[in-house]
PDB file of N, CA and C in Angstrom:
ATOM      1  N   MET Q   1      98.606  87.049   2.384  1.00 94.00           N
ATOM      2  CA  MET Q   1     100.166  87.123   1.924  1.00 94.00           C
ATOM      3  C   MET Q   1     100.834  86.761   2.886  1.00 94.00           C
ATOM      4  N   ARG Q   2     101.602  85.507   1.250  1.00 95.00           N
ATOM      5  CA  ARG Q   2     103.427  85.116   2.301  1.00 95.00           C
ATOM      6  C   ARG Q   2     104.095  86.476   3.651  1.00 95.00           C
ATOM      7  N   LEU Q   3     104.719  84.953   4.129  1.00 96.00           N
ATOM      8  CA  LEU Q   3     105.716  86.196   5.084  1.00 96.00           C
ATOM      9  C   LEU Q   3     106.753  86.766   4.614  1.00 96.00           C
ATOM     10  N   ASP Q   4     107.314  85.775   4.006  1.00 96.00           N
ATOM     11  CA  ASP Q   4     108.251  86.564   3.215  1.00 96.00           C
ATOM     12  C   ASP Q   4     108.575  87.766   2.610  1.00 96.00           C
ATOM     13  N   LYS Q   5     107.528  88.183   2.355  1.00 96.00           N
ATOM     14  CA  LYS Q   5     106.801  89.162   1.971  1.00 96.00           C
ATOM     15  C   LYS Q   5     106.509  89.580   3.104  1.00 96.00           C
ATOM     16  N   TYR Q   6     105.532  89.901   3.727  1.00 96.00           N
ATOM     17  CA  TYR Q   6     104.958  90.864   4.481  1.00 96.00           C
ATOM     18  C   TYR Q   6     105.933  90.773   5.616  1.00 96.00           C
ATOM     19  N   LEU Q   7     106.725  90.460   6.012  1.00 96.00           N
ATOM     20  CA  LEU Q   7     109.000  91.560   6.251  1.00 96.00           C
ATOM     21  C   LEU Q   7     108.534  91.884   5.885  1.00 96.00           C
ATOM     22  N   LYS Q   8     108.953  91.786   4.594  1.00 96.00           N
ATOM     23  CA  LYS Q   8     109.462  92.864   3.938  1.00 96.00           C
ATOM     24  C   LYS Q   8     108.966  94.115   3.049  1.00 96.00           C
ATOM     25  N   VAL Q   9     107.028  94.411   3.603  1.00 96.00           N
ATOM     26  CA  VAL Q   9     106.600  95.397   2.681  1.00 96.00           C
ATOM     27  C   VAL Q   9     106.253  96.528   4.222  1.00 96.00           C
ATOM     28  N   SER Q  10     106.741  95.438   5.416  1.00 95.00           N
ATOM     29  CA  SER Q  10     106.401  95.844   6.418  1.00 95.00           C
ATOM     30  C   SER Q  10     107.420  96.481   6.974  1.00 95.00           C
ATOM     31  N   ARG Q  11     108.054  96.181   6.391  1.00 95.00           N
ATOM     32  CA  ARG Q  11     110.177  97.172   6.573  1.00 95.00           C
ATOM     33  C   ARG Q  11     110.559  96.047   7.806  1.00 95.00           C
ATOM     34  N   ILE Q  12     110.166  94.994   8.375  1.00 95.00           N
ATOM     35  CA  ILE Q  12     110.010  93.992   9.231  1.00 95.00           C
ATOM     36  C   ILE Q  12     112.553  93.804   9.290  1.00 95.00           C
ATOM     37  N   ILE Q  13     112.463  92.944   7.639  1.00 95.00           N
ATOM     38  CA  ILE Q  13     113.138  92.926   7.336  1.00 95.00           C
ATOM     39  C   ILE Q  13     113.130  93.360   6.176  1.00 95.00           C
ATOM     40  N   LYS Q  14     114.378  94.187   5.745  1.00 94.00           N
ATOM     41  CA  LYS Q  14     114.512  94.944   4.784  1.00 94.00           C
ATOM     42  C   LYS Q  14     114.457  94.975   2.995  1.00 94.00           C
ATOM     43  N   ARG Q  15     114.538  93.312   3.666  1.00 96.00           N
ATOM     44  CA  ARG Q  15     115.096  92.343   2.000  1.00 96.00           C
ATOM     45  C   ARG Q  15     113.651  90.924   2.428  1.00 96.00           C
ATOM     46  N   ARG Q  16     112.998  90.465   1.176  1.00 95.00           N
ATOM     47  CA  ARG Q  16     112.785  89.231   0.863  1.00 95.00           C
ATOM     48  C   ARG Q  16     113.240  88.640   0.930  1.00 95.00           C
ATOM     49  N   THR Q  17     114.803  88.537   0.728  1.00 96.00           N
ATOM     50  CA  THR Q  17     115.901  87.649   1.133  1.00 96.00           C
ATOM     51  C   THR Q  17     116.003  86.967   1.776  1.00 96.00           C
ATOM     52  N   VAL Q  18     116.501  88.017   2.479  1.00 95.00           N
ATOM     53  CA  VAL Q  18     116.305  87.960   3.646  1.00 95.00           C
ATOM     54  C   VAL Q  18     115.438  87.235   4.422  1.00 95.00           C
ATOM     55  N   ALA Q  19     114.763  87.597   4.398  1.00 96.00           N
ATOM     56  CA  ALA Q  19     113.665  86.903   5.209  1.00 96.00           C
ATOM     57  C   ALA Q  19     112.976  85.868   5.007  1.00 96.00           C
ATOM     58  N   ASN Q  20     113.362  85.035   3.077  1.00 96.00           N
ATOM     59  CA  ASN Q  20     112.734  83.980   3.507  1.00 96.00           C
ATOM     60  C   ASN Q  20     113.978  82.938   3.947  1.00 96.00           C
ATOM     61  N   GLU Q  21     115.726  83.638   3.694  1.00 96.00           N
ATOM     62  CA  GLU Q  21     116.701  83.466   4.812  1.00 96.00           C
ATOM     63  C   GLU Q  21     116.816  83.355   6.733  1.00 96.00           C
ATOM     64  N   ALA Q  22     115.842  83.384   6.619  1.00 96.00           N
ATOM     65  CA  ALA Q  22     116.001  83.481   8.036  1.00 96.00           C
ATOM     66  C   ALA Q  22     113.976  82.905   8.508  1.00 96.00           C
ATOM     67  N   CYS Q  23     113.402  82.662   7.661  1.00 95.00           N
ATOM     68  CA  CYS Q  23     112.297  81.917   7.878  1.00 95.00           C
ATOM     69  C   CYS Q  23     113.337  80.501   7.369  1.00 95.00           C
ATOM     70  N   ASP Q  24     113.648  80.324   6.898  1.00 95.00           N
ATOM     71  CA  ASP Q  24     114.571  78.624   6.176  1.00 95.00           C
ATOM     72  C   ASP Q  24     115.167  78.481   7.776  1.00 95.00           C
ATOM     73  N   ALA Q  25     115.535  78.905   7.615  1.00 96.00           N
ATOM     74  CA  ALA Q  25     115.929  78.936   9.128  1.00 96.00           C
ATOM     75  C   ALA Q  25     115.663  79.024  10.574  1.00 96.00           C
ATOM     76  N   GLY Q  26     115.006  78.963  10.951  1.00 95.00           N
ATOM     77  CA  GLY Q  26     114.356  78.717  11.713  1.00 95.00           C
ATOM     78  C   GLY Q  26     114.113  79.968  12.607  1.00 95.00           C
ATOM     79  N   LYS Q  27     114.286  81.482  12.702  1.00 96.00           N
ATOM     80  CA  LYS Q  27     114.248  82.354  13.223  1.00 96.00           C
ATOM     81  C   LYS Q  27     112.867  83.375  13.348  1.00 96.00           C
ATOM     82  N   VAL Q  28     112.337  82.664  12.697  1.00 97.00           N
ATOM     83  CA  VAL Q  28     110.887  83.083  12.537  1.00 97.00           C
ATOM     84  C   VAL Q  28     110.079  82.353  13.117  1.00 97.00           C
ATOM     85  N   GLN Q  29     109.572  82.673  14.315  1.00 97.00           N
ATOM     86  CA  GLN Q  29     108.097  82.264  15.022  1.00 97.00           C
ATOM     87  C   GLN Q  29     107.299  83.186  14.455  1.00 97.00           C
ATOM     88  N   VAL Q  30     106.210  82.104  14.932  1.00 97.00           N
ATOM     89  CA  VAL Q  30     103.863  83.661  14.132  1.00 97.00           C
ATOM     90  C   VAL Q  30     103.527  82.037  15.371  1.00 97.00           C
ATOM     91  N   ASN Q  31     102.750  83.199  16.390  1.00 97.00           N
ATOM     92  CA  ASN Q  31     101.756  82.974  17.526  1.00 97.00           C
ATOM     93  C   ASN Q  31     102.969  81.211  17.993  1.00 97.00           C
ATOM     94  N   GLY Q  32     103.773  81.458  18.234  1.00 95.00           N
ATOM     95  CA  GLY Q  32     104.331  80.349  19.664  1.00 95.00           C
ATOM     96  C   GLY Q  32     105.399  79.547  18.454  1.00 95.00           C
ATOM     97  N   LYS Q  33     104.798  79.749  17.364  1.00 96.00           N
ATOM     98  CA  LYS Q  33     105.587  77.970  16.128  1.00 96.00           C
ATOM     99  C   LYS Q  33     106.445  78.444  14.848  1.00 96.00           C
ATOM    100  N   ILE Q  34     106.847  78.188  15.057  1.00 96.00           N
ATOM    101  CA  ILE Q  34     108.232  78.386  13.697  1.00 96.00           C
ATOM    102  C   ILE Q  34     107.605  78.053  12.235  1.00 96.00           C
ATOM    103  N   ALA Q  35     107.413  79.301  11.666  1.00 95.00           N
ATOM    104  CA  ALA Q  35     106.648  79.157  10.834  1.00 95.00           C
ATOM    105  C   ALA Q  35     107.746  79.311   9.216  1.00 95.00           C
ATOM    106  N   ARG Q  36     107.463  78.510   8.545  1.00 96.00           N
ATOM    107  CA  ARG Q  36     107.329  78.366   7.129  1.00 96.00           C
ATOM    108  C   ARG Q  36     107.714  79.992   6.521  1.00 96.00           C
ATOM    109  N   ALA Q  37     107.916  79.751   5.089  1.00 95.00           N
ATOM    110  CA  ALA Q  37     108.226  81.807   4.330  1.00 95.00           C
ATOM    111  C   ALA Q  37     107.233  81.679   4.129  1.00 95.00           C
ATOM    112  N   SER Q  38     106.546  80.616   3.438  1.00 95.00           N
ATOM    113  CA  SER Q  38     104.960  80.294   2.525  1.00 95.00           C
ATOM    114  C   SER Q  38     103.655  80.708   2.955  1.00 95.00           C
ATOM    115  N   TYR Q  39     103.759  81.057   4.849  1.00 96.00           N
ATOM    116  CA  TYR Q  39     102.761  81.069   5.873  1.00 96.00           C
ATOM    117  C   TYR Q  39     101.602  82.103   4.989  1.00 96.00           C
ATOM    118  N   ASP Q  40     100.760  82.339   5.242  1.00 96.00           N
ATOM    119  CA  ASP Q  40      99.624  82.750   5.139  1.00 96.00           C
ATOM    120  C   ASP Q  40      99.727  84.156   6.506  1.00 96.00           C
ATOM    121  N   VAL Q  41     100.151  85.249   6.872  1.00 96.00           N
ATOM    122  CA  VAL Q  41      99.621  85.916   7.154  1.00 96.00           C
ATOM    123  C   VAL Q  41      98.297  87.125   7.591  1.00 96.00           C
ATOM    124  N   LYS Q  42      97.860  86.484   8.766  1.00 96.00           N
ATOM    125  CA  LYS Q  42      96.513  87.604   9.188  1.00 96.00           C
ATOM    126  C   LYS Q  42      96.794  88.283  10.188  1.00 96.00           C
ATOM    127  N   VAL Q  43      95.648  89.783  10.184  1.00 96.00           N
ATOM    128  CA  VAL Q  43      95.346  89.926  11.259  1.00 96.00           C
ATOM    129  C   VAL Q  43      95.364  89.174  12.856  1.00 96.00           C
ATOM    130  N   GLY Q  44      95.747  89.849  13.404  1.00 96.00           N
ATOM    131  CA  GLY Q  44      96.268  89.885  14.804  1.00 96.00           C
ATOM    132  C   GLY Q  44      97.520  88.640  15.226  1.00 96.00           C
ATOM    133  N   ASP Q  45      98.220  87.653  14.110  1.00 96.00           N
ATOM    134  CA  ASP Q  45      99.056  86.952  14.170  1.00 96.00           C
ATOM    135  C   ASP Q  45     100.470  87.926  14.896  1.00 96.00           C
ATOM    136  N   GLU Q  46     101.147  86.639  15.969  1.00 97.00           N
ATOM    137  CA  GLU Q  46     102.189  87.929  16.604  1.00 97.00           C
ATOM    138  C   GLU Q  46     102.783  87.329  15.950  1.00 97.00           C
ATOM    139  N   ILE Q  47     104.001  87.692  15.174  1.00 97.00           N
ATOM    140  CA  ILE Q  47     105.305  87.504  14.976  1.00 97.00           C
ATOM    141  C   ILE Q  47     107.334  87.892  15.794  1.00 97.00           C
ATOM    142  N   THR Q  48     107.523  86.713  15.846  1.00 97.00           N
ATOM    143  CA  THR Q  48     108.821  87.065  16.604  1.00 97.00           C
ATOM    144  C   THR Q  48     109.637  86.207  15.500  1.00 97.00           C
ATOM    145  N   VAL Q  49     110.396  87.765  15.267  1.00 97.00           N
ATOM    146  CA  VAL Q  49     111.696  87.641  14.893  1.00 97.00           C
ATOM    147  C   VAL Q  49     113.190  88.181  15.701  1.00 97.00           C
ATOM    148  N   SER Q  50     113.621  86.283  14.890  1.00 95.00           N
ATOM    149  CA  SER Q  50     115.172  86.131  16.414  1.00 95.00           C
ATOM    150  C   SER Q  50     116.252  86.669  15.344  1.00 95.00           C
ATOM    151  N   LEU Q  51     117.271  87.826  14.797  1.00 91.00           N
ATOM    152  CA  LEU Q  51     118.283  88.403  14.071  1.00 91.00           C
ATOM    153  C   LEU Q  51     119.221  88.687  14.662  1.00 91.00           C
ATOM    154  N   GLY Q  52     120.326  87.299  14.907  1.00 89.00           N
ATOM    155  CA  GLY Q  52     121.405  87.473  15.757  1.00 89.00           C
ATOM    156  C   GLY Q  52     121.371  87.962  17.374  1.00 89.00           C
ATOM    157  N   VAL Q  53     121.432  88.707  18.497  1.00 93.00           N
ATOM    158  CA  VAL Q  53     120.983  88.562  19.883  1.00 93.00           C
ATOM    159  C   VAL Q  53     119.887  89.834  19.289  1.00 93.00           C
ATOM    160  N   ASN Q  54     118.687  89.993  18.752  1.00 91.00           N
ATOM    161  CA  ASN Q  54     118.292  90.048  19.183  1.00 91.00           C
ATOM    162  C   ASN Q  54     116.687  89.712  18.351  1.00 91.00           C
ATOM    163  N   VAL Q  55     115.152  90.257  19.948  1.00 95.00           N
ATOM    164  CA  VAL Q  55     114.087  89.259  19.897  1.00 95.00           C
ATOM    165  C   VAL Q  55     113.277  90.282  19.463  1.00 95.00           C
ATOM    166  N   ASN Q  56     112.869  90.353  18.369  1.00 96.00           N
ATOM    167  CA  ASN Q  56     111.912  91.234  18.606  1.00 96.00           C
ATOM    168  C   ASN Q  56     109.987  90.619  18.069  1.00 96.00           C
ATOM    169  N   LYS Q  57     108.962  91.199  18.858  1.00 97.00           N
ATOM    170  CA  LYS Q  57     107.911  90.500  18.917  1.00 97.00           C
ATOM    171  C   LYS Q  57     107.312  91.522  18.139  1.00 97.00           C
ATOM    172  N   TYR Q  58     105.554  91.449  16.984  1.00 97.00           N
ATOM    173  CA  TYR Q  58     105.665  92.393  16.721  1.00 97.00           C
ATOM    174  C   TYR Q  58     103.246  91.569  16.413  1.00 97.00           C
ATOM    175  N   ARG Q  59     102.938  92.409  16.227  1.00 97.00           N
ATOM    176  CA  ARG Q  59     101.059  92.733  16.404  1.00 97.00           C
ATOM    177  C   ARG Q  59     101.275  92.634  14.608  1.00 97.00           C
ATOM    178  N   VAL Q  60      99.972  92.137  14.026  1.00 97.00           N
ATOM    179  CA  VAL Q  60      99.736  91.871  12.828  1.00 97.00           C
ATOM    180  C   VAL Q  60      98.763  93.308  13.248  1.00 97.00           C
ATOM    181  N   LEU Q  61      98.825  93.896  12.394  1.00 96.00           N
ATOM    182  CA  LEU Q  61      97.376  94.963  12.148  1.00 96.00           C
ATOM    183  C   LEU Q  61      96.933  95.416  11.209  1.00 96.00           C
ATOM    184  N   ALA Q  62      97.528  95.409   9.896  1.00 95.00           N
ATOM    185  CA  ALA Q  62      96.917  95.109   8.870  1.00 95.00           C
ATOM    186  C   ALA Q  62      98.319  94.162   7.314  1.00 95.00           C
ATOM    187  N   VAL Q  63      97.468  93.682   6.365  1.00 95.00           N
ATOM    188  CA  VAL Q  63      97.654  93.666   5.591  1.00 95.00           C
ATOM    189  C   VAL Q  63      97.485  93.679   4.406  1.00 95.00           C
ATOM    190  N   ASN Q  64      99.183  94.502   3.673  1.00 92.00           N
ATOM    191  CA  ASN Q  64      98.554  95.627   2.110  1.00 92.00           C
ATOM    192  C   ASN Q  64      99.869  95.136   1.332  1.00 92.00           C
ATOM    193  N   GLU Q  65      99.282  94.907   0.135  1.00 92.00           N
ATOM    194  CA  GLU Q  65     100.317  93.680  -1.206  1.00 92.00           C
ATOM    195  C   GLU Q  65     101.541  95.709  -0.944  1.00 92.00           C
ATOM    196  N   HIS Q  66     101.116  96.486  -1.088  1.00 92.00           N
ATOM    197  CA  HIS Q  66     101.643  97.152  -0.983  1.00 92.00           C
ATOM    198  C   HIS Q  66     101.998  98.557   0.518  1.00 92.00           C
ATOM    199  N   ALA Q  67     103.308  98.836   0.537  1.00 91.00           N
ATOM    200  CA  ALA Q  67     102.825 100.375   1.453  1.00 91.00           C
ATOM    201  C   ALA Q  67     104.545 100.864   1.397  1.00 91.00           C
ATOM    202  N   LEU Q  68     103.794 102.228   1.829  1.00 92.00           N
ATOM    203  CA  LEU Q  68     104.606 103.713   1.714  1.00 92.00           C
ATOM    204  C   LEU Q  68     106.142 103.387   2.445  1.00 92.00           C
ATOM    205  N   LYS Q  69     107.129 104.347   2.275  1.00 91.00           N
ATOM    206  CA  LYS Q  69     107.973 103.870   3.976  1.00 91.00           C
ATOM    207  C   LYS Q  69     107.520 104.240   4.946  1.00 91.00           C
ATOM    208  N   GLU Q  70     105.723 105.506   4.671  1.00 91.00           N
ATOM    209  CA  GLU Q  70     105.423 106.238   6.031  1.00 91.00           C
ATOM    210  C   GLU Q  70     104.103 105.118   6.383  1.00 91.00           C
ATOM    211  N   ASP Q  71     104.115 104.427   5.874  1.00 90.00           N
ATOM    212  CA  ASP Q  71     102.554 103.720   6.026  1.00 90.00           C
ATOM    213  C   ASP Q  71     103.486 102.291   6.844  1.00 90.00           C
ATOM    214  N   ALA Q  72     104.275 102.381   6.338  1.00 93.00           N
ATOM    215  CA  ALA Q  72     104.139 100.562   6.864  1.00 93.00           C
ATOM    216  C   ALA Q  72     104.609 100.529   8.240  1.00 93.00           C
ATOM    217  N   SER Q  73     105.081 101.220   9.168  1.00 92.00           N
ATOM    218  CA  SER Q  73     104.852 101.470  10.581  1.00 92.00           C
ATOM    219  C   SER Q  73     103.496 101.205  10.861  1.00 92.00           C
ATOM    220  N   LYS Q  74     102.676 100.670  10.205  1.00 94.00           N
ATOM    221  CA  LYS Q  74     101.436 101.151  10.351  1.00 94.00           C
ATOM    222  C   LYS Q  74     100.518  99.578  10.596  1.00 94.00           C
ATOM    223  N   MET Q  75     102.227  98.911  10.121  1.00 95.00           N
ATOM    224  CA  MET Q  75     100.895  97.714   9.696  1.00 95.00           C
ATOM    225  C   MET Q  75     101.303  96.741  10.929  1.00 95.00           C
ATOM    226  N   TYR Q  76     101.754  96.640  11.392  1.00 96.00           N
ATOM    227  CA  TYR Q  76     102.322  96.295  12.876  1.00 96.00           C
ATOM    228  C   TYR Q  76     102.320  97.484  14.337  1.00 96.00           C
ATOM    229  N   GLU Q  77     102.683  96.214  15.035  1.00 96.00           N
ATOM    230  CA  GLU Q  77     102.392  97.305  16.962  1.00 96.00           C
ATOM    231  C   GLU Q  77     103.700  95.432  16.735  1.00 96.00           C
ATOM    232  N   THR Q  78     104.285  96.852  18.255  1.00 95.00           N
ATOM    233  CA  THR Q  78     105.653  95.890  18.516  1.00 95.00           C
ATOM    234  C   THR Q  78     104.648  95.534  19.851  1.00 95.00           C
ATOM    235  N   VAL Q  79     105.202  94.589  20.020  1.00 91.00           N
ATOM    236  CA  VAL Q  79     104.307  93.764  21.099  1.00 91.00           C
ATOM    237  C   VAL Q  79     105.596  93.697  22.656  1.00 91.00           C
TER     238      VAL Q  79
END
């Protein structure tokens, strides 16, 4: 699954266009490297999102095409 779609489906970022813009601006890293929106997310990847003054790190636990609001938080864990 594409990185921008994963960020949206897991509800780390609310809108896919915002996720895409964050990736283009270099504010999203995967495993310590700046990642493009087209990066293929895999289980075990560590995603770092820097929006404003907030820097959050997540570890991918599952990659689902669709997720209900209750299940979205089960797709990742905060590191």
